[in-house]
Coordinates of C-alpha atoms in Angstrom, one line a residue:
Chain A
X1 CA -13.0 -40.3 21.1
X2 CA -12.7 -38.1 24.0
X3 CA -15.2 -38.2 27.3
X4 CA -17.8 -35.8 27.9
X5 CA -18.1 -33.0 28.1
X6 CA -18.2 -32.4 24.3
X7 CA -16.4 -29.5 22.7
X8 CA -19.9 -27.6 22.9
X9 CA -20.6 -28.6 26.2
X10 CA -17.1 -27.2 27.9
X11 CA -17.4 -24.0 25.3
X12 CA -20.9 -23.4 27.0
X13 CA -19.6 -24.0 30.2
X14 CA -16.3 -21.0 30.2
X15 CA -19.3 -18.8 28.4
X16 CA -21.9 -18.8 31.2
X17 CA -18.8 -18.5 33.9
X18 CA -17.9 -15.6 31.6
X19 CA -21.4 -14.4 31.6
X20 CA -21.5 -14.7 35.0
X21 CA -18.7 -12.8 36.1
X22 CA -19.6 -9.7 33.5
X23 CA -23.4 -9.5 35.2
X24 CA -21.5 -9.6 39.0
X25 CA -18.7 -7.1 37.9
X26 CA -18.8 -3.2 39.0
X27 CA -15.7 -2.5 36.9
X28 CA -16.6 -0.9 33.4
X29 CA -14.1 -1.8 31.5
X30 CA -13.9 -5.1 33.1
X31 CA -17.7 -5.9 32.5
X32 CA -17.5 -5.3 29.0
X33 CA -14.2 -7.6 28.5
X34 CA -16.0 -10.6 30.1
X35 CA -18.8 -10.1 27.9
X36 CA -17.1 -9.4 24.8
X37 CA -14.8 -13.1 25.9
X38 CA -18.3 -14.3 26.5
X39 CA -19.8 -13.6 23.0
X40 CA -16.4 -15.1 21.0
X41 CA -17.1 -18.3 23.2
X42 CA -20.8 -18.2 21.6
X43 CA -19.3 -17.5 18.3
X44 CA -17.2 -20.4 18.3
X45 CA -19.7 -22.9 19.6
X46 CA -22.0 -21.9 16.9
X47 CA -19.0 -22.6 14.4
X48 CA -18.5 -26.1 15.4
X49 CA -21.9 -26.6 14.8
X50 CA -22.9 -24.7 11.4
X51 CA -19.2 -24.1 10.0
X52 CA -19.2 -27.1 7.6
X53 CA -22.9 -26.7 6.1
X54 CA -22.1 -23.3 5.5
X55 CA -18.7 -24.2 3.7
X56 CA -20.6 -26.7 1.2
X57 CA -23.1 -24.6 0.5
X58 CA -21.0 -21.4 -0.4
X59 CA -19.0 -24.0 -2.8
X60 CA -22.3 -25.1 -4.2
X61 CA -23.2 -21.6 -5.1
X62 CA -19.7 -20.2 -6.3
X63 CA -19.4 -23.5 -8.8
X64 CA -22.8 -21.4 -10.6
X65 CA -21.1 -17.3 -10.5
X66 CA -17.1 -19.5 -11.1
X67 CA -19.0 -21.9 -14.2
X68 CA -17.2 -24.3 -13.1
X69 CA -17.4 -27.6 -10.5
X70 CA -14.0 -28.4 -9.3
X71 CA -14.3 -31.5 -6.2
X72 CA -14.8 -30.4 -3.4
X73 CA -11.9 -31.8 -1.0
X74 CA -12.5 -34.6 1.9
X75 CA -11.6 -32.6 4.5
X76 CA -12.8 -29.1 6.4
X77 CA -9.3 -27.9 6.3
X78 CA -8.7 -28.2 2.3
X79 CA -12.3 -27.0 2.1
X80 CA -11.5 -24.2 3.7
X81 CA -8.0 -23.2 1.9
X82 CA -10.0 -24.1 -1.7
X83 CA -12.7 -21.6 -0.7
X84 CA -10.4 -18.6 -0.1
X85 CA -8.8 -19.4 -3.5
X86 CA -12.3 -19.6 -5.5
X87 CA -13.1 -16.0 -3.4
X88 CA -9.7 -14.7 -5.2
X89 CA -11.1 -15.7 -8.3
X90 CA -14.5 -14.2 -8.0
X91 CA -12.5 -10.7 -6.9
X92 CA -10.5 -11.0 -10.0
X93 CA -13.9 -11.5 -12.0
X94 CA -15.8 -8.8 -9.9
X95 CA -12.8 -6.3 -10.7
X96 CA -12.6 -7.7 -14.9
X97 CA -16.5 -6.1 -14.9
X98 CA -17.8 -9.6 -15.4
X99 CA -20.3 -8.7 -13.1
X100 CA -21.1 -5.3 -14.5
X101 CA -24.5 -6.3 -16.3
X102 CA -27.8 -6.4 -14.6
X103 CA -28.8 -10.2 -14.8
X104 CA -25.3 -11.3 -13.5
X105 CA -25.0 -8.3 -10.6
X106 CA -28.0 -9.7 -9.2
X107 CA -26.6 -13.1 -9.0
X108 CA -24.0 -12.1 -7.5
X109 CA -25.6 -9.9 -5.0
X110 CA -27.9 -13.0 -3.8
X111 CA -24.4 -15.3 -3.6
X112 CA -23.0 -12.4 -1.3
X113 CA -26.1 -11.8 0.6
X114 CA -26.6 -15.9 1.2
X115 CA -22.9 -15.9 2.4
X116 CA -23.1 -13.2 4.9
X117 CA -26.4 -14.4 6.2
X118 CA -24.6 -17.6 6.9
X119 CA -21.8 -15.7 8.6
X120 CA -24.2 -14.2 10.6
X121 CA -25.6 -17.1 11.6
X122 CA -22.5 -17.7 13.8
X123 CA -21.1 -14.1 14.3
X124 CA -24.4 -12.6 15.2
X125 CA -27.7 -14.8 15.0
X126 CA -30.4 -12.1 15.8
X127 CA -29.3 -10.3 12.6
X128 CA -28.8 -13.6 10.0
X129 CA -32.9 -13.3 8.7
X130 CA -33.2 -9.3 9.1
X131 CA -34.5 -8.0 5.5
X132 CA -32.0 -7.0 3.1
Chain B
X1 CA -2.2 1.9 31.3
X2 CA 0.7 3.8 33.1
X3 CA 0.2 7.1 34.2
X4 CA 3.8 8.1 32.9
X5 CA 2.1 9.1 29.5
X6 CA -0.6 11.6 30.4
X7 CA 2.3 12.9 32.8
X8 CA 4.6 13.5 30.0
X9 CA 2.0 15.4 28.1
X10 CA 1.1 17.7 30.6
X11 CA 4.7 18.7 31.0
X12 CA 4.9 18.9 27.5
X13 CA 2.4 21.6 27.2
X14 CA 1.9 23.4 30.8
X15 CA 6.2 22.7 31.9
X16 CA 7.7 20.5 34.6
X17 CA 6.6 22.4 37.1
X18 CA 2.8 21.4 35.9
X19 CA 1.0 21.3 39.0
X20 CA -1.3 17.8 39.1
X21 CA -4.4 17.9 41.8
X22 CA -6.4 15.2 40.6
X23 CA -4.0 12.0 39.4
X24 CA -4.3 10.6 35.7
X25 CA -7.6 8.2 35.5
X26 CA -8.1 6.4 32.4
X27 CA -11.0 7.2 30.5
X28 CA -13.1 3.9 29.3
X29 CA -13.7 3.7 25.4
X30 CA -11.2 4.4 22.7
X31 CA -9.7 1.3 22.5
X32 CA -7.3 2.9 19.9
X33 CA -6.5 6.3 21.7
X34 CA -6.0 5.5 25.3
X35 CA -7.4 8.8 27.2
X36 CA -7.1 9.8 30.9
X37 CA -9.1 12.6 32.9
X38 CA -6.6 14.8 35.4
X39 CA -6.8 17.6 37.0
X40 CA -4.0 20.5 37.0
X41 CA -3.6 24.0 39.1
X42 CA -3.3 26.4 36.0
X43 CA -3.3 30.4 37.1
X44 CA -4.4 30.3 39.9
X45 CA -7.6 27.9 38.8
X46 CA -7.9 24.2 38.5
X47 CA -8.3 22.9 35.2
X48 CA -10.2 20.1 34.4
X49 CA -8.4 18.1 31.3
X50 CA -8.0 15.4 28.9
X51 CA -5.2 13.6 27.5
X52 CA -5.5 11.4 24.8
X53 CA -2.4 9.6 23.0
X54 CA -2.2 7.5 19.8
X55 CA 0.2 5.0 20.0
X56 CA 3.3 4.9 17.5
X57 CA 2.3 3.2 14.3
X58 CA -0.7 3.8 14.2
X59 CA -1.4 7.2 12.7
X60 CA 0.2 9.8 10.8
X61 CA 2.6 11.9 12.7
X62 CA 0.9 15.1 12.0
X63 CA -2.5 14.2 13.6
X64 CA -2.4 16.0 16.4
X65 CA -1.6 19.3 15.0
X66 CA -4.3 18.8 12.5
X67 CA -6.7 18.1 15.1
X68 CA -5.6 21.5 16.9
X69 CA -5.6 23.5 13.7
X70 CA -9.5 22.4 12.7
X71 CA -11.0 22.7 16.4
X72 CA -9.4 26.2 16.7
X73 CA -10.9 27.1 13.3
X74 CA -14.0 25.0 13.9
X75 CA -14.8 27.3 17.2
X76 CA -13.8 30.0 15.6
X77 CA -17.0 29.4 13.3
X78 CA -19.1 28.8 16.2
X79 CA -18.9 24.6 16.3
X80 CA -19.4 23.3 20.2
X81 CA -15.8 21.7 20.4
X82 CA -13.1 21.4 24.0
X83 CA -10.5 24.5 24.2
X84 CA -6.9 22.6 23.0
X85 CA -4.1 23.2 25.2
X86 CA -1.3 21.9 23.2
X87 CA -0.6 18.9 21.0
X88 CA 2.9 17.2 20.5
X89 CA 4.7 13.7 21.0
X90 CA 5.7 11.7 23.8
X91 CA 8.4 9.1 24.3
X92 CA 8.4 6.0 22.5
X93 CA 6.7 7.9 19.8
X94 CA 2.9 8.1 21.2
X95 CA 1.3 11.6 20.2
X96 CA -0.7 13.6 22.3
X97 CA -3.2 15.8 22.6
X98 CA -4.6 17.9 25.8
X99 CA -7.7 19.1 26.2
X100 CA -10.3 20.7 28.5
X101 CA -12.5 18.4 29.5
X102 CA -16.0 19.1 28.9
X103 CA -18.6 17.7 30.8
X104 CA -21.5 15.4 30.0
X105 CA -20.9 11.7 28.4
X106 CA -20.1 10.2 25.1
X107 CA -21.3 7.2 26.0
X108 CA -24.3 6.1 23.2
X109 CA -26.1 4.0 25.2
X110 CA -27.8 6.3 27.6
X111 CA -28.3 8.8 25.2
X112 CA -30.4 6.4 23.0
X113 CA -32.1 4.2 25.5
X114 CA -31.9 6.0 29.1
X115 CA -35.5 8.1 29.8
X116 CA -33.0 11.1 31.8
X117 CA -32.2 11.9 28.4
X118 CA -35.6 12.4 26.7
X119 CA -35.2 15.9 26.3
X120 CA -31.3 15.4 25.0
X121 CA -32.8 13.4 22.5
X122 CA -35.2 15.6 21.0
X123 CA -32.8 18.2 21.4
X124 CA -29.5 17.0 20.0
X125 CA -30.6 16.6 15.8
X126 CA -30.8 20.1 15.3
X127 CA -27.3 20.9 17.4
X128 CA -25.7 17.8 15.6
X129 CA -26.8 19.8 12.7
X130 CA -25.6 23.2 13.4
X131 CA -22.9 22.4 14.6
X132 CA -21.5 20.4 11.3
X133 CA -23.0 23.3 9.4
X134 CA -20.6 25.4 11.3
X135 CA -17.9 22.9 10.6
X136 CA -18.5 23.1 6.9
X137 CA -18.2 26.5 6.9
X138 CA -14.7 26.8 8.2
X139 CA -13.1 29.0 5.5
X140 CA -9.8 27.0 3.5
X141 CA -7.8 29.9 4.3
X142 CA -8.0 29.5 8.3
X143 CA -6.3 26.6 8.1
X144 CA -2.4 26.4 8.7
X145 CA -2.3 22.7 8.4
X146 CA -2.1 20.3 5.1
X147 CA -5.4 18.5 4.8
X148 CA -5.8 15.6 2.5
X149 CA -8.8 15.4 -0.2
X150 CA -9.2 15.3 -3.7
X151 CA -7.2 16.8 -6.7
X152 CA -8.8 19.8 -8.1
X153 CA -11.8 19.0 -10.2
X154 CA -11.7 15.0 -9.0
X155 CA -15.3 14.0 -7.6
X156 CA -14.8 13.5 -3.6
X157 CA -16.7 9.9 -4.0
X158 CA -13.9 9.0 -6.6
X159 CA -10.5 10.5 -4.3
X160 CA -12.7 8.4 -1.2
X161 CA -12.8 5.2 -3.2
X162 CA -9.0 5.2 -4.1
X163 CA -8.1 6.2 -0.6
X164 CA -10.4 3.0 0.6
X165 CA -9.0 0.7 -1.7
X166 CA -5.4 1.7 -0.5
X167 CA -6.1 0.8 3.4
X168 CA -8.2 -2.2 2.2
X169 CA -5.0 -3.6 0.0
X170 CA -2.9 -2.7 3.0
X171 CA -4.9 -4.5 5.8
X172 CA -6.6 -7.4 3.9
X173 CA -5.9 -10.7 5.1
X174 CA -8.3 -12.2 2.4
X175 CA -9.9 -11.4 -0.4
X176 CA -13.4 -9.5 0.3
X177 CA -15.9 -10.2 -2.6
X178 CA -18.3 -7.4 -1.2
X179 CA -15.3 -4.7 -0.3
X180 CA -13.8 -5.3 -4.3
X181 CA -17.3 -5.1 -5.9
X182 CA -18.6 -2.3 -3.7
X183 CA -15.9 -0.1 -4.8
X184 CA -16.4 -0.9 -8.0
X185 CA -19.9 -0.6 -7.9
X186 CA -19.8 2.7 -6.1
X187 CA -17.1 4.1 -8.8
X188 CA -18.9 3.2 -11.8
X189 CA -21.9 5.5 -10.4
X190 CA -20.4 7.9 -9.2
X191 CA -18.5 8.5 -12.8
X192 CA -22.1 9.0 -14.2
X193 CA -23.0 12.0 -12.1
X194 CA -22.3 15.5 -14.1
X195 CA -22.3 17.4 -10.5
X196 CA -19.3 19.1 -9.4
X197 CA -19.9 19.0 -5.5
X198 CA -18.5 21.5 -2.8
X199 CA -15.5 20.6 -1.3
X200 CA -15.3 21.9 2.4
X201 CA -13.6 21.1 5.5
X202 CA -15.2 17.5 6.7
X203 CA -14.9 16.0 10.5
X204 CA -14.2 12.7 8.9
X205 CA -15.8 10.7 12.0
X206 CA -18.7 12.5 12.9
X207 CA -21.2 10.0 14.9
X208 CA -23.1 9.2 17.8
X209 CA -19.5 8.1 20.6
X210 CA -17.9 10.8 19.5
X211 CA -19.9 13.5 21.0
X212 CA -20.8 14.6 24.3
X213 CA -23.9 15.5 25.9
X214 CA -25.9 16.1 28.7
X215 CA -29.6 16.5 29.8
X216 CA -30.1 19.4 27.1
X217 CA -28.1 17.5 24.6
X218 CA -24.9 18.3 22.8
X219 CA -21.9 20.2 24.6
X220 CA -18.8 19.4 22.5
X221 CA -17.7 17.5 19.4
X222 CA -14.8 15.1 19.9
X223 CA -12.5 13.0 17.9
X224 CA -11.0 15.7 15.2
X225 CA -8.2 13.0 14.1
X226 CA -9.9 12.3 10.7
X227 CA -10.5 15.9 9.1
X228 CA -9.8 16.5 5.8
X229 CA -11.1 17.8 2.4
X230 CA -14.5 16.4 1.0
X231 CA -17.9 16.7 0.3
X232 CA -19.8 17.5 2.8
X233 CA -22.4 14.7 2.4
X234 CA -19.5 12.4 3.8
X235 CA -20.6 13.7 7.2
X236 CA -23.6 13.3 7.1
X237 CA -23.6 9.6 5.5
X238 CA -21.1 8.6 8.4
X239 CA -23.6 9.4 10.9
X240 CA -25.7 6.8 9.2
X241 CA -23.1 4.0 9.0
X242 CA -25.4 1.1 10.7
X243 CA -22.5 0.6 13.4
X244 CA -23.4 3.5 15.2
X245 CA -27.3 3.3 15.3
X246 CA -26.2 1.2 18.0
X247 CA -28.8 -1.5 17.3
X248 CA -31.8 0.6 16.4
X249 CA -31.4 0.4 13.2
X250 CA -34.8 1.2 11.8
X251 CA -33.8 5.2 12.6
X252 CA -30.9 5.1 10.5
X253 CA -28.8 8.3 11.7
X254 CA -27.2 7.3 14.8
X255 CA -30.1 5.5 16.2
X256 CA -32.2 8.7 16.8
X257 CA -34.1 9.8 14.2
X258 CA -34.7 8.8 10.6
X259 CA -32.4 9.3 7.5
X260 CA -35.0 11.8 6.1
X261 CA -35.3 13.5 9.5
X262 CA -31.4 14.1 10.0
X263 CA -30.9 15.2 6.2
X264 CA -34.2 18.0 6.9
X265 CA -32.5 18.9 10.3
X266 CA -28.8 19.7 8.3
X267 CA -30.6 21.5 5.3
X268 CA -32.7 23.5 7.5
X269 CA -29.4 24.3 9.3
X270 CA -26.9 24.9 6.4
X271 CA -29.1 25.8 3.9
X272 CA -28.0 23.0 1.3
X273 CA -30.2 20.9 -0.6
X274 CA -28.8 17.1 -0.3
X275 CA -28.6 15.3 -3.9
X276 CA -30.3 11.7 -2.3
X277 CA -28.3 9.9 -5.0
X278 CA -25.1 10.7 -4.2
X279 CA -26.0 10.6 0.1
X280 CA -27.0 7.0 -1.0
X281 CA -23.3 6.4 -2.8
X282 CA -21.6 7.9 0.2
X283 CA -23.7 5.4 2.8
X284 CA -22.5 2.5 0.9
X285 CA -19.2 4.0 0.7
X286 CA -19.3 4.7 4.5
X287 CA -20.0 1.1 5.3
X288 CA -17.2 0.1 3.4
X289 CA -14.8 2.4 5.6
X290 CA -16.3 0.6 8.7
X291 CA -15.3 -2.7 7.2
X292 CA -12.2 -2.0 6.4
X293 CA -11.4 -0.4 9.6
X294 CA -12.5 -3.9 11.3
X295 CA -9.5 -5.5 8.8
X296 CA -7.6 -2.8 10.5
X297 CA -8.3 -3.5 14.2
X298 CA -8.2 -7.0 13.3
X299 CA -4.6 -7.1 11.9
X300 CA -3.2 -4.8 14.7
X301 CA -4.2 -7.7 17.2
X302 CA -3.2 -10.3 14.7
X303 CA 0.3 -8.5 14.0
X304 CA 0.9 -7.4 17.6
X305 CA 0.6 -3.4 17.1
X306 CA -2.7 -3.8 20.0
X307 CA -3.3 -7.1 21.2
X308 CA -6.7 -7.2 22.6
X309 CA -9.3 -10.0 22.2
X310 CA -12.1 -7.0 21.8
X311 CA -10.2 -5.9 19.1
X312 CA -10.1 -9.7 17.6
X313 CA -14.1 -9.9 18.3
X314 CA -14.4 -7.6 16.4
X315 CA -13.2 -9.0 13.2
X316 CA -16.3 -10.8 13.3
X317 CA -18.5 -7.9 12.7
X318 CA -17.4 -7.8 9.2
X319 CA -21.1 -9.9 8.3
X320 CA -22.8 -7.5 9.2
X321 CA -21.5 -4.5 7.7
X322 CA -21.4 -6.5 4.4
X323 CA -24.7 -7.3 4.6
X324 CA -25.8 -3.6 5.1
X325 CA -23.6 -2.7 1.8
X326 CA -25.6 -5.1 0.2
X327 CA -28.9 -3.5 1.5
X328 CA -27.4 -0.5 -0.1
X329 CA -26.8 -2.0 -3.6
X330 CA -29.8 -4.0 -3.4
X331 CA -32.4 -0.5 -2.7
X332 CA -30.0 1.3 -5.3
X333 CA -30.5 -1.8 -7.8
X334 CA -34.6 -1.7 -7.3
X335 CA -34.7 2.0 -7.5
X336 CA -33.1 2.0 -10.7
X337 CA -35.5 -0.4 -12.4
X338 CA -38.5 1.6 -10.8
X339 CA -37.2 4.7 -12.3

């Protein structure tokens, strides 16, 4: 177990130094780099927080578009790895037309929309409930 | 950025004995196509330039004459676009191409938001407009260069999807769910259409960044790199690729004026009637482009070609164009039942 600061807590701390230094800086080019490293600082803190609900659920709804209910590993990692190989498997379904009629497109359309809204979540919060 | 580049180029094109007044500067933006202002002595005159290279590996090496060949025809037709000087390649590999440089700003932010630019604003649909018309018009024939597109008799949406699914198996580093059904979903409707659409000259990235403008709005069109064969609704969808409405997103082409207002402003201008369903397939289909030129930018950091930790940031974005292509499919979806 390691001492405070958390992980959070020393990720906010390089963003708002990073923050900072883009508000104070004349340079163009320099102004936008610090804010840019300050906004993948925000992304990852908001990944160690939300990254492993979002996981579960996007394995919860692929068992339903997949029919199947494989178990899900212990571990984040393994999670992870599984997930990219259930998304291969939906691709290779997408591209057999399995999706092709009506009542299954739109299940698959809410499955994709749910998954990027949780991406957004992290990547870009202010967008994650916009109407789609 | 070394200066040794832009220097290069200018020899290239105005000799060794170029005459520089005002030193190589580099130009913010273009992340991809490091630019630089300078200033030469040219008869007797200075002359205000640009230099803009592509590094090696990253483009096709007939770019830069391609670019030359469509401005010269495109001004030719009456399109606002920079006199080229000369185009060619530099040592290591980098290609180049020199410009006048124009003046006014690409930059979208002032454009959209700042209140000196009010009357830019208003102004700049119409000349977005006329200008592209003019584009459009450039006649096959005036063109010395190859330009890619579809085979005779293949629907543009169709040639577009193939082309797409090429870079997207080239740059993938997973599997995209909302890239594979996208195209498919795009393709299967597209296949349905009985239209045989005009194939003109296209810009290929014609947007909001990649124009300049000033108080009175536009004075030249940049970034000629991506011309090619198509229909000309491909233009026109770009524009409304929700990237570049630069946040304000509820006036979809390029953040200044409704969907409905742009398409009024280029059929008042060309004279073309826009077939909504097919602007609609060619939206989605521009989204997709966007996403898979984030897989791009993302796997020239990740491989080494550019590293740049605005170019990994990036790779994030990818949500949010998917979500948009989703929009798409999801309005198609619900017209579709209502009709």
């Amino acid at each position: 177990m390691q001492d405070r600061p958390t992980a959070t807590e020393l990720l906010e701390a390089i963003e708002e130094f990073l923050r900072d230094r883009s508000t104070n800086e004349k340079d163009r080019y320099y102004k936008f780099q610090f804010l840019v490293a300050a906004n993948s600082l925000a992304v990852l803190r908001r990944e160690w927080e939300l990254e492993e609900g979002h996981l579960y659920s996007e394995w919860i709804r692929l068992n339903e578009l997949l029919l199947d209910s494989p178990e899900m590993p212990p571990d984040t990692a393994s999670i992870r790895q599984e997930l990219l190989a259930r998304n291969e498997r939906l691709c290779d379904l997408i591209n057999a037309g399995a999706f092709d009629d009506p009542g299954a497109e739109r299940a698959l359309l809410e499955h994709l929309i749910a998954t990027a809204r949780d991406e957004l979540r992290i990547a870009s919060p202010q967008q994650a409930d916009e109407p789609a | 950025m070394s200066d040794d580049l832009p220097l290069a180029a200018l020899r290239a094109v105005f000799g060794e004995d170029v005459r520089v007044i005002v030193p190589p500067a580099p130009l913010a933006g273009g992340t991809m196509h490091p630019s630089w202002s300078v200033d030469i002595q040219h008869d007797g005159a200075t002359l205000p330039l640009v230099v803009r290279t592509t590094p090696p590996g990253r483009t096709d090496p007939d770019v830069a004459h391609r670019e030359f060949e469509t401005i010269n025809a495109s001004r030719v037709q009456g399109a606002t676009a920079p006199t080229v000087h000369g185009v060619g390649n530099v040592p290591p590999g980098d290609a180049f191409i020199v410009m006048t440089r124009v003046e006014g700003d690409a930059n979208p932010r002032p454009l959209l938001r700042d209140p000196r630019f009010e009357r830019a604003r208003a102004a700049i649909i119409p000349q977005l407009a006329e200008a592209l018309t003019r584009i459009h018009q450039v006649p096959r024939d005036a063109l010395d260069v190859e330009l890619s597109g579809p085979a005779p008799g293949q629907d543009p949406i169709l040639y577009q999807c193939e082309a797409l699914e090429a870079k997207y198996l080239e740059d993938r580093l997973e599997r995209h769910p909302v890239i594979e059904w996208g195209l498919r979903w795009v393709a299967r409707r597209a296949t349905t259409h009985q239209v045989t659409p005009e194939v003109t000259l296209v810009h290929g990235d014609y947007r909001i960044g990649n124009v300049l403008y000033d108080e009175d709005g536009l004075t030249a069109v940049l970034d000629w790199e991506g011309t090619h064969l198509g229909e000309p609704l491909e233009d026109l969808a770009w524009f409304c690729v929700r990237v570049w409405r630069f946040g304000l997103n509820d006036r979809e082409a390029g953040g200044l004026v409704t969907r409905d207002e742009w398409v009024a402003a280029y059929e008042a201008a060309s004279g073309r009637t826009v077939d909504w369903e097919r602007l609609a397939l060619w939206e989605l289909l521009m989204n997709i482009r966007w996403d898979v030129i984030i897989l791009n930018q993302v796997k020239a950091h990740l491989t080494g070609i550019m590293r740049s930790q605005e170019l990994a940031a990036i790779g994030r974005r990818t949500a949010e164009t998917e979500l948009e292509i989703l929009r798409i499919i999801r309005a198609t979806m619900d017209q579709r039942h209502a009709g």
